Amino acid sequence: EDQVTQSPEALRLQEGESSSLNCSYTVSGLRGLFWYRQDPGKGPEFLFTLYSAGEEKEKERLKATLTKKESFLHITAPKPEDSATYLCAVLVFGNEKLTFGTGTRLTIIP
Amino acid sequence: GAGVSQSPRYKVAKRGQDVALRCDPISGHVSLFWYQQALGQGPEFLTYFQNEAQLDKSGLPSDRFFAERPEGSVSTLKIQRTQQEDSAVYLCASSRRDSREAFFGQGTRLTVV
């Protein structure tokens, strides 16, 4: 069974304090790994897709990386508006559904 | 429209009542997905359509759940004889044929009392 585990469950950072969120996965055959941001009361907002180990993608203060077992979402010099829940999901060969982790709730303190 | 639209945003149902949740996907998106999200959890897959064909319904929790997309655009998720454990946010997502990137709506929060 495909499994996605995110850590930590919650993270509080001071504004400007860089850190990383982890997403480890156990799947039969990875087609893609996705990062989403979810604000309270809203649907997930697409951030990145990574397809192969070694791949990296960046967007503003966020950078996502991928290895054969895990992905990291690095956040550099975060601002309060980066506060949200960050969800990781995998897509595997043989079906079209995303399997999500439980998310990391990130709070950036001004 | 510019994004995936879901209605209603909030629904309160009495236990045993039937409900229908609507999803308007992004225009031209072939694939449509329904997910269920419990409080503090990640979304869980319910069902998937490609155009009007329901290709995967393996995540529907019981035969009380039914989804349709008769014309390959708007989709409806119906829950019959609602129970308290059905309380959750129901998310709809759509994507283009040539893309794996799914765009989500804001969800419908269903509360069964």
PDB file of C-alpha atoms in Angstrom, chain A residues 31 34 36 38 41-46 49 51 57 87 91 95-103, chain B residues 9-10 33 35 37 40-45 48 56 58 91 100-107 109:
ATOM      1  CA  ARG A  31       5.000   8.921 -11.307  1.00  0.00           C
ATOM      2  CA  PHE A  34       3.296  17.024  -5.517  1.00  0.00           C
ATOM      3  CA  TYR A  36       0.290  21.834  -2.184  1.00  0.00           C
ATOM      4  CA  GLN A  38      -3.715  24.854   2.000  1.00  0.00           C
ATOM      5  CA  GLY A  41     -11.241  27.079   4.760  1.00  0.00           C
ATOM      6  CA  LYS A  42      -9.736  26.802   1.289  1.00  0.00           C
ATOM      7  CA  GLY A  43      -8.864  24.012  -1.105  1.00  0.00           C
ATOM      8  CA  PRO A  44      -5.252  22.940  -1.706  1.00  0.00           C
ATOM      9  CA  GLU A  45      -3.264  25.259  -3.970  1.00  0.00           C
ATOM     10  CA  PHE A  46      -0.757  23.610  -6.322  1.00  0.00           C
ATOM     11  CA  THR A  49       5.518  18.655  -9.163  1.00  0.00           C
ATOM     12  CA  TYR A  51       9.192  13.573 -11.222  1.00  0.00           C
ATOM     13  CA  LYS A  57      12.030  23.349  -8.253  1.00  0.00           C
ATOM     14  CA  LEU A  87       0.546  18.955   1.902  1.00  0.00           C
ATOM     15  CA  LEU A  91       0.926   9.765  -7.902  1.00  0.00           C
ATOM     16  CA  ASN A  95      -3.957   4.905 -11.370  1.00  0.00           C
ATOM     17  CA  GLU A  96      -4.736   8.599 -11.401  1.00  0.00           C
ATOM     18  CA  LYS A  97      -5.416   9.317  -7.730  1.00  0.00           C
ATOM     19  CA  LEU A  98      -3.228  11.390  -5.433  1.00  0.00           C
ATOM     20  CA  THR A  99      -2.300   9.868  -2.068  1.00  0.00           C
ATOM     21  CA  PHE A 100      -1.768  12.668   0.457  1.00  0.00           C
ATOM     22  CA  GLY A 101       0.128  12.934   3.704  1.00  0.00           C
ATOM     23  CA  THR A 102      -1.501  14.559   6.716  1.00  0.00           C
ATOM     24  CA  GLY A 103       0.344  17.838   6.195  1.00  0.00           C
TER      25      GLY A 103
ATOM     26  CA  ARG B   9     -19.861  26.027   0.395  1.00  0.00           C
ATOM     27  CA  TYR B  10     -21.552  24.776   3.561  1.00  0.00           C
ATOM     28  CA  PHE B  33     -11.653  14.064  -9.033  1.00  0.00           C
ATOM     29  CA  TYR B  35     -11.705  13.867  -2.424  1.00  0.00           C
ATOM     30  CA  GLN B  37     -10.945  15.678   3.852  1.00  0.00           C
ATOM     31  CA  GLY B  40      -6.660  17.732  10.485  1.00  0.00           C
ATOM     32  CA  GLN B  41      -6.120  15.122   7.769  1.00  0.00           C
ATOM     33  CA  GLY B  42      -5.001  15.150   4.162  1.00  0.00           C
ATOM     34  CA  PRO B  43      -7.549  14.698   1.380  1.00  0.00           C
ATOM     35  CA  GLU B  44      -8.550  11.099   0.606  1.00  0.00           C
ATOM     36  CA  PHE B  45      -9.491   9.971  -2.880  1.00  0.00           C
ATOM     37  CA  TYR B  48     -12.197   9.902 -10.779  1.00  0.00           C
ATOM     38  CA  ASP B  56     -12.150   4.748 -10.698  1.00  0.00           C
ATOM     39  CA  SER B  58     -12.477   2.608  -5.471  1.00  0.00           C
ATOM     40  CA  LEU B  91     -13.094  18.675  -2.449  1.00  0.00           C
ATOM     41  CA  ARG B 100      -0.939  15.622 -13.795  1.00  0.00           C
ATOM     42  CA  GLU B 101      -1.408  18.949 -12.007  1.00  0.00           C
ATOM     43  CA  ALA B 102      -4.819  18.971 -10.354  1.00  0.00           C
ATOM     44  CA  PHE B 103      -6.490  22.250  -9.376  1.00  0.00           C
ATOM     45  CA  PHE B 104      -8.817  22.143  -6.402  1.00  0.00           C
ATOM     46  CA  GLY B 105     -12.007  23.983  -5.578  1.00  0.00           C
ATOM     47  CA  GLN B 106     -12.681  25.521  -2.166  1.00  0.00           C
ATOM     48  CA  GLY B 107     -14.664  22.522  -1.046  1.00  0.00           C
ATOM     49  CA  ARG B 109     -18.113  21.508   4.265  1.00  0.00           C
TER      50      ARG B 109
END
